């Protein structure tokens, strides 16, 4: 469940010449079984990685032209809300700042740099500050402050926050990997906060501020250290994005989430309620011990070899810890059960 906190303040700020430059939002629509997505989408990601001050990418996995995409089914409603907003009919499709470009990625690539520069030249109508990011017991917390850089009173400006995972290896989906050539899926959207409709901004006069307090479940996230939050302001009537900004996790992980994943690769088969694990080295006469977050043992399974299938169908939905014991060595990872 996503908790929504929208705090409005009418504080007027003196906006100086040190105001943020525009950071352009590229919304990329992809599919894990689409061959052309593997050919063209990475070029968009590379551009953003090489120009982090100028652009940021969010990737939405949608179920066409192929339904074989496990990433889509982890956040289907959120992904389809954005593809529906832009009438996306195929993949790969790129949308720049809500519609300054909306079309085929392959066509975009030759003019990508110039289109981004054109948008950078447009003064942003908002400034966005992201702070206090942390993960506590599987929930992503933080605060995003939206400051109006001009009088936006007549606009239908809304705030959106997207939690994404910067890199997700294909091997995380052992039960149902995508069929294209990508080995790592980039900038994968995990959740749109507070809802797919965004949050209404209240204080839209020059210098007016609104803030969102983030409380987002990290369900389906494969690596907490890969999390990024992207915040943007969009005019829902015209679809123009007024400004975007992002921040990455910087190790601010506490409690259960302090545990690093050393226990190999774990892929979750939602339909079968099974985890498929592949370990970095063979396990001889070892075991997998599953506990709840209080430390109570829930399940013990003998383990021999370099792979295992862990049946979690008897477990209630929630977060568990799986400890792989191999002789005198043990490794712990976190499991989600839906």
CSV table of C-alpha atoms in Angstrom, one decimal, residues 8 81 145 202-203 326:
chain,number,residue,atom,x,y,z
A,8,UNK,CA,1.7,22.4,1.1
A,81,UNK,CA,-0.9,4.3,-17.3
A,145,UNK,CA,10.2,19.5,-2.6
A,202,UNK,CA,-1.4,23.6,-4.7
A,203,UNK,CA,1.0,26.5,-4.3
A,326,UNK,CA,27.7,-24.2,2.9
